[in-house]
mmCIF file of C-alpha atoms in Angstrom:
data_model
loop_
_atom_site.group_PDB
_atom_site.id
_atom_site.type_symbol
_atom_site.label_atom_id
_atom_site.label_comp_id
_atom_site.label_asym_id
_atom_site.label_seq_id
_atom_site.Cartn_x
_atom_site.Cartn_y
_atom_site.Cartn_z
ATOM 1 C CA MET F 1 81.677 108.926 111.999
ATOM 2 C CA SER F 2 84.110 106.050 112.149
ATOM 3 C CA ARG F 3 86.801 105.838 114.611
ATOM 4 C CA LYS F 4 88.189 102.591 114.545
ATOM 5 C CA GLY F 5 91.472 103.474 113.100
ATOM 6 C CA ARG F 6 89.866 106.195 111.314
ATOM 7 C CA ASP F 7 88.282 109.765 111.877
ATOM 8 C CA SER F 8 86.135 110.932 109.051
ATOM 9 C CA LEU F 9 82.559 111.704 107.991
ATOM 10 C CA VAL F 10 81.076 109.262 105.356
ATOM 11 C CA LEU F 11 77.931 109.306 103.280
ATOM 12 C CA PRO F 12 76.935 106.942 100.794
ATOM 13 C CA VAL F 13 76.314 108.202 97.278
ATOM 14 C CA THR F 14 74.983 107.142 93.789
ATOM 15 C CA SER F 15 75.752 108.987 90.628
ATOM 16 C CA GLU F 16 75.219 107.855 87.114
ATOM 17 C CA VAL F 17 77.375 110.633 85.903
ATOM 18 C CA PHE F 18 80.515 109.535 88.108
ATOM 19 C CA SER F 19 79.867 106.007 87.278
ATOM 20 C CA ALA F 20 80.186 106.695 83.591
ATOM 21 C CA HIS F 21 83.284 108.620 84.047
ATOM 22 C CA LEU F 22 84.911 105.955 85.959
ATOM 23 C CA ALA F 23 83.878 103.213 83.300
ATOM 24 C CA ASP F 24 85.536 105.570 80.671
ATOM 25 C CA CYS F 25 88.715 105.622 82.809
ATOM 26 C CA LEU F 26 89.057 101.935 83.352
ATOM 27 C CA PRO F 27 90.216 100.422 80.283
ATOM 28 C CA LEU F 28 93.262 102.856 80.441
ATOM 29 C CA VAL F 29 93.658 102.233 84.114
ATOM 30 C CA GLN F 30 93.644 98.570 83.963
ATOM 31 C CA GLU F 31 96.206 98.646 80.747
ATOM 32 C CA VAL F 32 98.537 100.717 82.921
ATOM 33 C CA LEU F 33 97.978 98.493 86.078
ATOM 34 C CA GLY F 34 97.986 95.270 84.191
ATOM 35 C CA HIS F 35 94.747 94.403 85.694
ATOM 36 C CA ARG F 36 92.925 91.780 83.649
ATOM 37 C CA ALA F 37 89.579 91.070 85.647
ATOM 38 C CA GLU F 38 86.266 92.349 84.380
ATOM 39 C CA LEU F 39 84.853 95.180 86.274
ATOM 40 C CA VAL F 40 81.124 95.329 86.264
ATOM 41 C CA GLN F 41 79.902 97.477 89.267
ATOM 42 C CA SER F 42 81.104 100.395 91.737
ATOM 43 C CA LEU F 43 80.335 101.315 95.416
ATOM 44 C CA THR F 44 80.819 104.997 96.219
ATOM 45 C CA VAL F 45 80.807 106.884 99.376
ATOM 46 C CA LEU F 46 81.625 110.904 100.037
ATOM 47 C CA THR F 47 84.051 111.317 102.703
ATOM 48 C CA ALA F 48 84.885 114.496 104.592
ATOM 49 C CA HIS F 49 88.090 114.751 106.759
ATOM 50 C CA GLY F 50 88.554 118.013 109.034
ATOM 51 C CA GLU F 51 90.813 118.751 111.788
ATOM 52 C CA GLY F 52 92.813 115.448 112.847
ATOM 53 C CA GLY F 53 90.828 113.323 110.060
ATOM 54 C CA HIS F 54 92.665 110.196 109.063
ATOM 55 C CA PHE F 55 92.384 106.462 108.429
ATOM 56 C CA GLY F 56 95.103 104.295 109.457
ATOM 57 C CA ILE F 57 96.725 101.580 107.398
ATOM 58 C CA HIS F 58 94.404 99.034 105.877
ATOM 59 C CA THR F 59 93.228 97.491 102.750
ATOM 60 C CA ASP F 60 90.018 97.769 101.052
ATOM 61 C CA ALA F 61 88.891 94.143 101.328
ATOM 62 C CA SER F 62 85.844 94.807 103.651
ATOM 63 C CA ARG F 63 84.243 96.692 100.486
ATOM 64 C CA VAL F 64 84.427 94.055 97.817
ATOM 65 C CA ARG F 65 83.718 90.342 97.498
ATOM 66 C CA ASP F 66 86.724 89.216 95.506
ATOM 67 C CA VAL F 67 89.742 91.572 96.365
ATOM 68 C CA SER F 68 91.826 90.038 93.889
ATOM 69 C CA ARG F 69 89.843 91.388 90.999
ATOM 70 C CA ALA F 70 88.993 94.748 92.679
ATOM 71 C CA LEU F 71 90.107 98.523 92.114
ATOM 72 C CA SER F 72 89.673 101.342 94.308
ATOM 73 C CA ALA F 73 89.481 104.912 93.257
ATOM 74 C CA VAL F 74 89.961 108.365 95.303
ATOM 75 C CA TYR F 75 88.431 111.358 93.541
ATOM 76 C CA TYR F 76 89.331 114.757 95.449
ATOM 77 C CA LEU F 77 87.039 117.615 95.313
ATOM 78 C CA HIS F 78 87.359 120.722 97.376
ATOM 79 C CA ARG F 79 87.255 124.677 97.441
ATOM 80 C CA THR F 80 90.389 126.484 96.112
ATOM 81 C CA PRO F 81 92.486 127.437 97.565
ATOM 82 C CA ARG F 82 92.021 124.611 99.727
ATOM 83 C CA GLY F 83 91.167 125.316 103.344
ATOM 84 C CA PHE F 84 92.891 122.014 104.776
ATOM 85 C CA GLY F 85 96.594 120.774 105.055
ATOM 86 C CA GLY F 86 97.973 117.111 105.270
ATOM 87 C CA GLY F 87 95.532 114.565 104.148
ATOM 88 C CA GLN F 88 97.672 112.789 101.815
ATOM 89 C CA LEU F 89 97.285 109.233 100.602
ATOM 90 C CA ARG F 90 99.940 106.784 101.232
ATOM 91 C CA LEU F 91 100.131 103.636 99.145
ATOM 92 C CA TYR F 92 102.419 101.034 100.687
ATOM 93 C CA GLU F 93 104.735 98.497 99.063
ATOM 94 C CA THR F 94 103.532 94.747 99.928
ATOM 95 C CA VAL F 95 106.122 92.500 101.449
ATOM 96 C CA VAL F 96 105.770 88.821 101.550
ATOM 97 C CA GLU F 97 107.361 86.812 104.390
ATOM 98 C CA ASP F 98 106.520 83.115 104.970
ATOM 99 C CA GLY F 99 103.527 83.302 102.363
ATOM 100 C CA ARG F 100 101.878 86.331 104.077
ATOM 101 C CA ALA F 101 101.673 89.970 103.214
ATOM 102 C CA ARG F 102 102.277 93.236 105.007
ATOM 103 C CA PRO F 103 102.875 96.767 104.499
ATOM 104 C CA GLY F 104 106.316 97.468 103.811
ATOM 105 C CA GLU F 105 108.556 100.551 105.045
ATOM 106 C CA SER F 106 108.573 102.564 101.613
ATOM 107 C CA TYR F 107 105.225 104.141 100.085
ATOM 108 C CA ARG F 108 104.240 106.569 97.372
ATOM 109 C CA THR F 109 102.446 109.740 98.468
ATOM 110 C CA VAL F 110 99.488 111.117 96.692
ATOM 111 C CA GLU F 111 98.613 114.800 97.039
ATOM 112 C CA PRO F 112 94.906 115.809 97.526
ATOM 113 C CA GLU F 113 94.643 118.062 94.681
ATOM 114 C CA HIS F 114 91.218 119.102 93.459
ATOM 115 C CA ASP F 115 89.945 117.567 90.526
ATOM 116 C CA THR F 116 92.257 114.608 90.254
ATOM 117 C CA ILE F 117 91.735 110.925 90.828
ATOM 118 C CA ALA F 118 94.047 108.184 92.149
ATOM 119 C CA PHE F 119 93.429 104.212 91.112
ATOM 120 C CA PHE F 120 95.196 101.360 92.849
ATOM 121 C CA PRO F 121 94.585 97.640 93.614
ATOM 122 C CA SER F 122 91.949 97.378 96.481
ATOM 123 C CA GLY F 123 94.271 94.707 98.167
ATOM 124 C CA ALA F 124 96.975 97.514 98.613
ATOM 125 C CA PHE F 125 97.850 98.609 102.072
ATOM 126 C CA HIS F 126 97.483 102.328 102.098
ATOM 127 C CA GLU F 127 96.370 105.163 104.571
ATOM 128 C CA VAL F 128 95.136 108.834 104.931
ATOM 129 C CA VAL F 129 97.639 110.770 107.010
ATOM 130 C CA PRO F 130 95.813 113.086 109.527
ATOM 131 C CA SER F 131 94.823 116.566 108.018
ATOM 132 C CA THR F 132 94.500 119.874 109.616
ATOM 133 C CA CYS F 133 91.454 122.415 108.914
ATOM 134 C CA PRO F 134 92.527 125.617 110.823
ATOM 135 C CA SER F 135 89.047 127.324 110.067
ATOM 136 C CA GLY F 136 87.033 124.658 111.473
ATOM 137 C CA ARG F 137 84.393 125.279 108.906
ATOM 138 C CA PHE F 138 82.953 122.319 107.008
ATOM 139 C CA SER F 139 83.506 123.917 103.617
ATOM 140 C CA ASP F 140 87.178 123.876 104.236
ATOM 141 C CA HIS F 141 87.178 119.969 104.794
ATOM 142 C CA ARG F 142 89.139 117.410 102.654
ATOM 143 C CA PHE F 143 86.405 115.811 100.532
ATOM 144 C CA THR F 144 86.566 112.631 98.201
ATOM 145 C CA LEU F 145 84.302 110.455 96.308
ATOM 146 C CA THR F 146 86.005 106.906 97.380
ATOM 147 C CA THR F 147 84.909 103.997 95.335
ATOM 148 C CA TRP F 148 85.547 100.508 95.126
ATOM 149 C CA ILE F 149 85.174 98.820 91.474
ATOM 150 C CA SER F 150 84.635 95.160 91.429
ATOM 151 C CA GLY F 151 83.464 92.104 89.272
ATOM 152 C CA GLY F 152 80.552 89.933 89.987
ATOM 153 C CA GLU F 153 80.683 86.937 91.995
ATOM 154 C CA PRO F 154 83.975 85.366 92.281
ATOM 155 C CA ALA F 155 84.522 82.311 89.680
ATOM 156 C CA ALA F 156 85.989 78.986 90.901
ATOM 157 C CA VAL F 157 89.288 78.616 89.524
ATOM 158 C CA PRO F 158 90.260 74.914 88.413
ATOM 159 C CA GLN F 159 92.996 73.277 90.218
ATOM 160 C CA ALA F 160 95.065 73.190 87.433
ATOM 161 C CA ARG F 161 95.170 76.733 86.561
ATOM 162 C CA ARG F 162 95.438 77.750 90.216
ATOM 163 C CA PRO F 163 98.873 80.053 90.877
ATOM 164 C CA ASP F 164 102.030 78.090 91.771
ATOM 165 C CA ALA F 165 102.668 78.966 95.408
ATOM 166 C CA ARG F 166 106.283 78.990 94.541
ATOM 167 C CA ARG F 167 105.891 81.868 91.840
ATOM 168 C CA PRO F 168 104.579 85.131 93.581
ATOM 169 C CA ASP F 169 101.865 86.676 91.484
ATOM 170 C CA VAL F 170 101.086 90.354 92.786
ATOM 171 C CA TRP F 171 97.226 89.968 92.604
ATOM 172 C CA ARG F 172 97.208 86.993 94.454
ATOM 173 C CA TRP F 173 99.608 88.425 97.046
ATOM 174 C CA LEU F 174 97.547 91.627 97.638
ATOM 175 C CA ALA F 175 94.290 89.560 98.011
ATOM 176 C CA ASP F 176 96.197 87.167 100.633
ATOM 177 C CA ALA F 177 97.337 90.566 102.576
ATOM 178 C CA ALA F 178 93.759 91.716 102.720
ATOM 179 C CA GLU F 179 92.285 88.153 103.734
ATOM 180 C CA GLY F 180 91.704 89.041 107.237
ATOM 181 C CA THR F 181 89.289 91.851 106.694
ATOM 182 C CA ARG F 182 87.092 89.937 104.018
ATOM 183 C CA PRO F 183 83.272 90.766 104.426
ATOM 184 C CA LEU F 184 80.686 88.392 104.681
ATOM 185 C CA HIS F 185 79.151 87.451 101.403
ATOM 186 C CA ASP F 186 75.577 87.541 102.243
ATOM 187 C CA ALA F 187 75.661 91.252 103.172
ATOM 188 C CA ALA F 188 73.107 93.417 101.212
ATOM 189 C CA GLU F 189 75.205 96.491 101.747
ATOM 190 C CA ASP F 190 78.277 97.725 103.093
ATOM 191 C CA HIS F 191 79.148 99.020 106.666
ATOM 192 C CA ASP F 192 78.589 102.730 105.558
ATOM 193 C CA GLY F 193 75.157 101.956 103.680
ATOM 194 C CA ALA F 194 76.299 102.308 100.151
ATOM 195 C CA ARG F 195 74.874 99.831 97.425
ATOM 196 C CA PRO F 196 76.392 98.608 94.312
ATOM 197 C CA VAL F 197 75.868 100.495 91.063
ATOM 198 C CA ALA F 198 76.386 98.541 87.491
ATOM 199 C CA LEU F 199 78.877 100.149 85.454
ATOM 200 C CA PRO F 200 78.124 101.197 82.188
ATOM 201 C CA PRO F 201 80.093 100.322 78.979
ATOM 202 C CA PRO F 202 83.213 102.450 78.643
ATOM 203 C CA GLY F 203 83.112 105.029 75.688
ATOM 204 C CA PRO F 204 85.358 105.001 72.506
ATOM 205 C CA ASP F 205 89.084 105.779 72.536
ATOM 206 C CA THR F 206 89.694 104.701 76.249
ATOM 207 C CA ARG F 207 92.789 102.819 75.571
ATOM 208 C CA LEU F 208 96.468 103.424 75.120
ATOM 209 C CA GLY F 209 97.355 103.679 71.199
ATOM 210 C CA PRO F 210 100.895 102.565 69.649
ATOM 211 C CA GLY F 211 103.889 103.858 71.642
ATOM 212 C CA GLY F 212 101.708 104.566 74.726
ATOM 213 C CA MET F 213 99.877 107.466 73.505
ATOM 214 C CA ARG F 214 96.308 108.204 73.869
ATOM 215 C CA PRO F 215 94.359 107.995 70.591
ATOM 216 C CA PRO F 216 93.615 111.367 69.108
ATOM 217 C CA THR F 217 90.019 112.900 69.899
#
């Protein structure tokens, strides 16, 4: 159990089937988000939130080596009808002041609906609001497969190609916002014991077609 701004149960997991599903989603997700980085591996944990379970405002920089190239995903799975309340995911706007980024006042809310998944930049500020579990049974907890999807080693950017500080770039600002929680690069595994898994190539028909429609299957 973690209690540093957080109250939840966490278990590292490895699933080739889940990794394959993620790989099939990513081309469409990256297209919608305007995310251009090559993504090659994922890191996944199973989380359970019971009565009072929560996770305060944070970024996911401690999970990846290069947060400007990474995406986070939260897949919800629980019994229906669900035995918990609350537990929504809040994704905050990023506010830039004096060259630094912080969470803004406005946010979007994602409801924890069974068999749905949410993707967002790993550098984005987000939180899990407190949940309730009236029965107290473990089977009634809020469960997720939380995944951090990243590229390989960060590549050096030539000086001539580095972003102009006078021109805000959303991925650079999100990375800057997360800098304070960046991990050591020589860590063999993350702090919950999860290990990275290589992503397989995506299947066919995983991008948007003309007019923003999915290709027919």
